[in-house]
Short mmCIF file of C-alpha atoms in Angstrom, two decimals:
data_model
loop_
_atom_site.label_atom_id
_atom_site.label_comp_id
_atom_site.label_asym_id
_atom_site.label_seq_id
_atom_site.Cartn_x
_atom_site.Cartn_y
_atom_site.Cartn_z
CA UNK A 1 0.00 0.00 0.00
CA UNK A 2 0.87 3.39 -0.57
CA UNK A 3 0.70 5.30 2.47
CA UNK A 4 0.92 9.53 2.92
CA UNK A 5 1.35 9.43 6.30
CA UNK A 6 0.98 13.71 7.35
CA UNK A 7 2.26 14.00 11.47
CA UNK A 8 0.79 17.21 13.04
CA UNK A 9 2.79 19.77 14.53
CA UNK A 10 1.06 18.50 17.78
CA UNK A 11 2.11 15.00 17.01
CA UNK A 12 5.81 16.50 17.07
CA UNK A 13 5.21 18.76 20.13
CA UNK A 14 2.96 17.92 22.57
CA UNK A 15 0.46 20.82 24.44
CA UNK A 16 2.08 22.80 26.97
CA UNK A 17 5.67 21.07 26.15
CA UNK A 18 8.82 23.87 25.89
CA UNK A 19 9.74 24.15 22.47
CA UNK A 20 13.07 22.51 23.57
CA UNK A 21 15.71 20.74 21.21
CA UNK A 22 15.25 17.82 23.57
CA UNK A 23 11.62 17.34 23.58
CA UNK A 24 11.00 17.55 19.83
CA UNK A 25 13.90 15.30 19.40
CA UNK A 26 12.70 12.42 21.74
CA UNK A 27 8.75 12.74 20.15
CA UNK A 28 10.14 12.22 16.61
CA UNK A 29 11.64 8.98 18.05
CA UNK A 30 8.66 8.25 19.47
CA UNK A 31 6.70 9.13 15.78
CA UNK A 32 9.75 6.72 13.87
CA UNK A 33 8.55 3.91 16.21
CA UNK A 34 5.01 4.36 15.36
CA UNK A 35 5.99 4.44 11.66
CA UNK A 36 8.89 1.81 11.32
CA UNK A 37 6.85 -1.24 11.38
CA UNK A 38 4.61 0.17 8.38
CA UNK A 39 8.21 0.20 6.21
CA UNK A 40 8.82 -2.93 7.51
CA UNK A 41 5.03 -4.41 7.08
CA UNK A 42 6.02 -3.74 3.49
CA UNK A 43 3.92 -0.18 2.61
CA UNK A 44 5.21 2.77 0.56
CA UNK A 45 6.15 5.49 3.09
CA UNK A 46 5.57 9.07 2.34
CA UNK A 47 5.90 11.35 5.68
CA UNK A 48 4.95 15.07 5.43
CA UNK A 49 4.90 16.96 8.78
CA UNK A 50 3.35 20.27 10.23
CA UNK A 51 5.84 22.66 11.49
CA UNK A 52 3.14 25.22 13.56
CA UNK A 53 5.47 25.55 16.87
CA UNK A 54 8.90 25.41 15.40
CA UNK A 55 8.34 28.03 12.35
CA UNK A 56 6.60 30.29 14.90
CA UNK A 57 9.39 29.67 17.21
CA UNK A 58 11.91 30.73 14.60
CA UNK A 59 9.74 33.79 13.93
CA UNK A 60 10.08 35.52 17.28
CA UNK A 61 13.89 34.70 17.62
CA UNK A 62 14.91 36.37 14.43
CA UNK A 63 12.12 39.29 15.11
CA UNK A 64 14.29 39.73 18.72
CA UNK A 65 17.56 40.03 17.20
CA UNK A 66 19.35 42.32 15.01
CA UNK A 67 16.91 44.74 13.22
CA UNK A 68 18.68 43.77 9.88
CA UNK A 69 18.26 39.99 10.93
CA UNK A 70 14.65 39.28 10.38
CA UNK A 71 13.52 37.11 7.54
CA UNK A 72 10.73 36.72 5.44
CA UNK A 73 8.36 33.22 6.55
CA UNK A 74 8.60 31.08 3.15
CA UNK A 75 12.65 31.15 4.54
CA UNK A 76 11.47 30.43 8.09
CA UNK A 77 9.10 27.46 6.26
CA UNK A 78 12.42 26.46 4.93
CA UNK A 79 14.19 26.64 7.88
CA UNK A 80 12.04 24.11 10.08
CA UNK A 81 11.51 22.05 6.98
CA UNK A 82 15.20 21.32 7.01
CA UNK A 83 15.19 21.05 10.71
CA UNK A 84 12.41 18.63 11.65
CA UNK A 85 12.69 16.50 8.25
CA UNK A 86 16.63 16.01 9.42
CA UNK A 87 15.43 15.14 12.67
CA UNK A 88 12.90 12.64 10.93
CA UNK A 89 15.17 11.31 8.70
CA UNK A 90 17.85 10.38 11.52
CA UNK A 91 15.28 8.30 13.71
CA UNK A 92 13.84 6.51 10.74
CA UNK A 93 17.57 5.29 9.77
CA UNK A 94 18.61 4.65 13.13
CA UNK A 95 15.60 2.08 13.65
CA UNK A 96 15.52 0.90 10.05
CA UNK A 97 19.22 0.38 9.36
CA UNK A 98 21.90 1.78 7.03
CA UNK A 99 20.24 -0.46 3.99
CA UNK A 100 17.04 2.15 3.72
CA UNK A 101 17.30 4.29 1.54
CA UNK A 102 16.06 7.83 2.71
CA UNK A 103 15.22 11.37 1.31
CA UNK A 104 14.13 14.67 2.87
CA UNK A 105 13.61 17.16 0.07
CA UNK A 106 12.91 20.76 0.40
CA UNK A 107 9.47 20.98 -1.07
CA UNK A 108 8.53 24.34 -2.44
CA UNK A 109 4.53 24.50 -3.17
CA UNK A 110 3.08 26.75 -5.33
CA UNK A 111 0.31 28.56 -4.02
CA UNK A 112 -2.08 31.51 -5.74
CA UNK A 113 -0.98 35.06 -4.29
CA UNK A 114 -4.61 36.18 -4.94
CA UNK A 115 -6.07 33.71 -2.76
CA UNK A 116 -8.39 35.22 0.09
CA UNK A 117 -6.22 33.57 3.13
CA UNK A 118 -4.00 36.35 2.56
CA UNK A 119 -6.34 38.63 3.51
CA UNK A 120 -7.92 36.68 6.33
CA UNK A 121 -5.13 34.71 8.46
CA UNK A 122 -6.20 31.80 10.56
CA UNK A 123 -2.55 29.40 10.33
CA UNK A 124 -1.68 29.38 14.58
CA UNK A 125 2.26 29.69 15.05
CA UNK A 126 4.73 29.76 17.72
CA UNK A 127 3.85 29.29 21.11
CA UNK A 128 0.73 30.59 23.40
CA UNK A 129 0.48 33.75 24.71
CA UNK A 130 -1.21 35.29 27.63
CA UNK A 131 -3.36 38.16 26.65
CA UNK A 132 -0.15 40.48 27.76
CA UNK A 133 2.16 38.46 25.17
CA UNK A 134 -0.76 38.93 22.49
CA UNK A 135 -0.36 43.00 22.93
CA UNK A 136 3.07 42.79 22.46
CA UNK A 137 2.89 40.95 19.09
CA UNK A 138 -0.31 42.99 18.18
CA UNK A 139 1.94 45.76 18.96
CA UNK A 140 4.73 44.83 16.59
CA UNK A 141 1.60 43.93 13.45
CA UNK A 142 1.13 40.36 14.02
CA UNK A 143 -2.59 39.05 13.42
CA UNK A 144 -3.45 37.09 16.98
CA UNK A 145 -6.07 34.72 17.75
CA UNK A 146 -7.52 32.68 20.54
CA UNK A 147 -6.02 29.36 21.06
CA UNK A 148 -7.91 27.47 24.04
CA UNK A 149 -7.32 30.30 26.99
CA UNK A 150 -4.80 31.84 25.58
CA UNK A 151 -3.38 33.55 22.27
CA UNK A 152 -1.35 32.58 19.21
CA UNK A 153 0.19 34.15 16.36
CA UNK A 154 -1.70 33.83 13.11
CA UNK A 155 -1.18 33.46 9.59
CA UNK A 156 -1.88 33.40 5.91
CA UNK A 157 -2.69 29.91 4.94
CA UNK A 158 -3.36 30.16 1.53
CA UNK A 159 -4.23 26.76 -0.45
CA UNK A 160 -1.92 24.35 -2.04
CA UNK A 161 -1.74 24.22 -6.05
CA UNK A 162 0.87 22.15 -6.87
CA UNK A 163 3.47 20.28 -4.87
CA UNK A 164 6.77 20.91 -7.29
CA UNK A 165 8.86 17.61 -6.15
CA UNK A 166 5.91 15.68 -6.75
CA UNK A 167 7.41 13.69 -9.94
CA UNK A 168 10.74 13.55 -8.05
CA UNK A 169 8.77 12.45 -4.67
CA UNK A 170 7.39 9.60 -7.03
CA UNK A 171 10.28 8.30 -8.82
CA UNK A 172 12.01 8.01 -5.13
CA UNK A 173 9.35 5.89 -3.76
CA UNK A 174 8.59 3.82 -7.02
CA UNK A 175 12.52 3.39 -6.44
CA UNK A 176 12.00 2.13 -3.34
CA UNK A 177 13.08 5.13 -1.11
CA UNK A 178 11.30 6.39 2.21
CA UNK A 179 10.72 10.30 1.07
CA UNK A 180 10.27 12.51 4.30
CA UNK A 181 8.74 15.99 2.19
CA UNK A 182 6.37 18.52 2.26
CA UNK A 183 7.15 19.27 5.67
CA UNK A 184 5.04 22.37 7.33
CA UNK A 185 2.72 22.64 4.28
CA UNK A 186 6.25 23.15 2.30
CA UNK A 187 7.65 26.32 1.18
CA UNK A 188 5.22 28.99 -0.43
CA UNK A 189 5.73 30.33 -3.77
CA UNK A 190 4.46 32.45 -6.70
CA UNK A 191 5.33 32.61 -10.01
CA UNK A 192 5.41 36.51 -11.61
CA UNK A 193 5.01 37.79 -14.59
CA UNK A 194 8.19 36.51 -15.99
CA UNK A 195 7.29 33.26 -14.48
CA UNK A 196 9.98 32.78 -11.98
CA UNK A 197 9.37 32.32 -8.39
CA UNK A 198 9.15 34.20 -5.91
CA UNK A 199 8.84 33.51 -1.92
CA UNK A 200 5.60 34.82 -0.03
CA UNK A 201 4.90 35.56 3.27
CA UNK A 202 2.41 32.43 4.51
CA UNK A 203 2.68 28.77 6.16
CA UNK A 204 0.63 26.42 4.10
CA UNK A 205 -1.92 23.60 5.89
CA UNK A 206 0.13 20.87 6.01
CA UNK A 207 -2.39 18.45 5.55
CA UNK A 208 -4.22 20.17 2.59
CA UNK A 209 -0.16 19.75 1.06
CA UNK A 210 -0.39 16.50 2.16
CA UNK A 211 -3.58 15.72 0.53
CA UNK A 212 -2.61 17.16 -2.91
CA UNK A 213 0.93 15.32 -2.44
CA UNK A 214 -1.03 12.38 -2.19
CA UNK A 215 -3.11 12.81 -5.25
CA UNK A 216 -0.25 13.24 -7.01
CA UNK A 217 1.50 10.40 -5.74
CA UNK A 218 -1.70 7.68 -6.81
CA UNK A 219 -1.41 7.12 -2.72
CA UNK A 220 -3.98 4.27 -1.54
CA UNK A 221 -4.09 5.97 2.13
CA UNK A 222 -3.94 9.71 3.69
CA UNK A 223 -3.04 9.09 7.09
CA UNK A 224 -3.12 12.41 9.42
CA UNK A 225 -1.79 11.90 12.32
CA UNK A 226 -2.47 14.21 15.34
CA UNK A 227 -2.85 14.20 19.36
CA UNK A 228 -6.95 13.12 19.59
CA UNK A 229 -8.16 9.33 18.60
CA UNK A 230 -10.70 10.58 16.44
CA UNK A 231 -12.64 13.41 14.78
CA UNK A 232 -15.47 14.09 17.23
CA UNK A 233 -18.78 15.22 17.07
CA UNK A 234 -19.73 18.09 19.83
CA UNK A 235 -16.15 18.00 21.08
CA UNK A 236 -15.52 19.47 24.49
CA UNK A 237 -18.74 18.59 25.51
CA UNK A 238 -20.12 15.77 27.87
CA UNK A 239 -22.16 14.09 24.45
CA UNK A 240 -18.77 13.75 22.65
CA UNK A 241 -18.31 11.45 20.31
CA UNK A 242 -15.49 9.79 17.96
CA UNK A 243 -16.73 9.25 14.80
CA UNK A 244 -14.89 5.93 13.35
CA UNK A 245 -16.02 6.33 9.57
CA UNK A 246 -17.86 8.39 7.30
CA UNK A 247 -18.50 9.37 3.36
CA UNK A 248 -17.12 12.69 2.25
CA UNK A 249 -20.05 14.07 1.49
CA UNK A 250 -21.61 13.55 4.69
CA UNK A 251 -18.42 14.63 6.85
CA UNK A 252 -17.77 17.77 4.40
CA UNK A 253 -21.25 18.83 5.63
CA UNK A 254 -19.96 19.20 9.02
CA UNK A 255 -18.69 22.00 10.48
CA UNK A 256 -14.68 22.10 12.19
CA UNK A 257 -12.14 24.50 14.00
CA UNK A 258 -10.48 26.19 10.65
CA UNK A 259 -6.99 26.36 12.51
CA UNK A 260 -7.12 22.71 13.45
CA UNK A 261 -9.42 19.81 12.58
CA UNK A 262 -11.21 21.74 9.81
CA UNK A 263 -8.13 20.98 7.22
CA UNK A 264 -7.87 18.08 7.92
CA UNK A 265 -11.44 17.13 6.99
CA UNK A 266 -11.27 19.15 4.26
CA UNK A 267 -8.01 17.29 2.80
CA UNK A 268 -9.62 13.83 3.76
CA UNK A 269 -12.95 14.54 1.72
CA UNK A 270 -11.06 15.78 -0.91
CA UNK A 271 -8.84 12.86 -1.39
CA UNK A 272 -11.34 10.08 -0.54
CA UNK A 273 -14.12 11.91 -3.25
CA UNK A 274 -14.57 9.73 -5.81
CA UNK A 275 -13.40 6.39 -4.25
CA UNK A 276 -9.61 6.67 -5.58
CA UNK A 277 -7.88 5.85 -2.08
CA UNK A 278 -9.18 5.97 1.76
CA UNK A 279 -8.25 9.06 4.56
CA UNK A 280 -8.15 8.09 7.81
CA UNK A 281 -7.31 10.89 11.07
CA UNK A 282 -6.38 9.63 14.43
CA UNK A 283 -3.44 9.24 16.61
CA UNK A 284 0.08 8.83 15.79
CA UNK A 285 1.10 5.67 18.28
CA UNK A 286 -2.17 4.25 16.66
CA UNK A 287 -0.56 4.20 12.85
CA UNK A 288 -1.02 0.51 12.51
CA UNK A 289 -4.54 0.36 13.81
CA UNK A 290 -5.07 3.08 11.55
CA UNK A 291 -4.11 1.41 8.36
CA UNK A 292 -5.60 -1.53 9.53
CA UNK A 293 -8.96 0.51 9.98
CA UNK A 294 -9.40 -0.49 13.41
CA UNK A 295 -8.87 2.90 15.04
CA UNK A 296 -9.35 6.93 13.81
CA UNK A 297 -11.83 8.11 11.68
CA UNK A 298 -12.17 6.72 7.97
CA UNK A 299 -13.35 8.70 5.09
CA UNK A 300 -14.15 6.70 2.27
CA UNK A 301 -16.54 6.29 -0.55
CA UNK A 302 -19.60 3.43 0.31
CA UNK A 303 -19.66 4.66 3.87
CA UNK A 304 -22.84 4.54 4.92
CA UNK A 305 -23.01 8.67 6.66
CA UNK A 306 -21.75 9.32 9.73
CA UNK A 307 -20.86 6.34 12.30
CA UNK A 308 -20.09 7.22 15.70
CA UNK A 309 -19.22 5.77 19.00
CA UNK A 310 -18.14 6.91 22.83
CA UNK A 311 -14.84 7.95 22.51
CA UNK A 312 -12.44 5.90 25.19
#
């Protein structure tokens, strides 16, 4: 099977953990361990990643040095790219063995600069803020929004339109290479007039990259991989419930948190339309359950609605 597998940035980075070279290091062990055995179950491998903390992280610490330092987000996108995909790649070699052959690649993603997201930024970065922290970054232009009971930088998350290492993505994997790509929605660019490209200020939804990247690739599964066992129905509330499978067209008609679980609908219904390949969204150290179907939430053509159950 050919597998997408996209890990959240809260996969990476737990709540409430300190953005520490330590703790990101030891959860992307913890992700290679919960994606080794589907390399050595036999699947195709693709592994995109979200890059929300880090690339918000990297924002403030150039913004607080010196006033010539700053840089522009697409190089920021870069940045954590690079950082987490090396960090990726290193645990998935250490448990698979020098034999494996893997790739991180840079992934720059076309986007449309005349796409409404610009104008309406809803991409959370960095970490939360108490409502003093959100003055000072309201103070210095940054957009702000409520995250839980506090505040967090937002963005322009403008949609994917075309994932530029996709033929080189495929010839890796049909070569039989574990590709690590795409990471943090990949790095946003426009063409101009001249039709060269040209960097823009944004942090694509990794999992609506993730979804076209698996189009592209002919991929059997889109596997999002997050910090909750399910997509749930009235979350937060005492009737909660996990949903464990539904069509796209009855979960598109549902309505989701636009900064978090919305995309990821969105990129599931999107891929599983049609009945070309199944999505399925649930935890990370449930991966094999999840391909198995036993755990998450599959979207897939010939479901019958919405099925839900208690969550555990």
């Amino acid at each position: 099977m050919r597998i997408v597998a996209a890990l959240g940035g809260n996969a990476l980075l737990r709540r409430g953990e300190a953005l520490s070279a330590a703790n990101q290091a030891n959860n992307v062990r913890l992700a290679a361990l919960s994606l080794a055995p589907l390399i050595e179950a036999g699947h195709e491998l693709v592994i995109t990643h979200g890059n929300g903390p880090q690339v918000g992280l990297l924002a403030l610490q150039a913004a607080a040095g010196p006033a010539d330092g700053d840089q522009p987000l697409d190089v920021l996108d870069a940045q954590s790219e690079g950082m987490i995909g090396y960090l990726i790649e290193r645990e998935m070699r250490n448990l698979l063995g020098p034999a494996r052959r893997v790739a991180t690649l840079l992934t720059q993603v076309r986007v449309d600069p005349r796409d409404p997201a610009f104008g309406h930024p809803t991409k959370p970065i960095g970490p939360v803020h108490d409502d003093a922290g959100a003055a000072r970054l309201s103070a210095r232009g940054f957009a702000v929004a409520r995250d839980g009971k506090g505040w967090r930088r937002v963005v322009a998350s403008p949609a994917p339109a075309e994932i530029l290492v996709a033929p080189i993505v495929a010839d890796l994997v049909d070569a039989g290479a574990l590709v690590i790509c795409a990471g943090g929605g990949g790095i946003p660019v426009v063409r101009d007039e001249a039709g060269h490209l040209q960097g823009i200020e944004a942090v694509i939804d990794k999992d609506l990259a993730s979804g076209l990247l698996a189009r592209s690739l002919r991929a059997d599964l889109l596997m999002m991989l997050t910090d909750v066992e399910a997509v749930m129905l009235d979350w937060g509330r005492p009737e909660a419930r996990a949903i464990t499978e539904a069509a796209p067209r009855a979960l598109a008609a549902l309505d989701f948190a636009a900064g978090s679980m919305g995309p990821k609908v969105a990129a599931a219904v999107v891929f599983a339309e049609g009945g070309k390949g199944r999505a399925v969204i649930g935890r990370l150290q449930d991966a094999g359950a999840l391909v198995a179907g036993t755990a998450g939430t599959g979207i897939r053509e010939g479901a019958p609605g919405i099925t839900c159950r208690t969550p555990s």
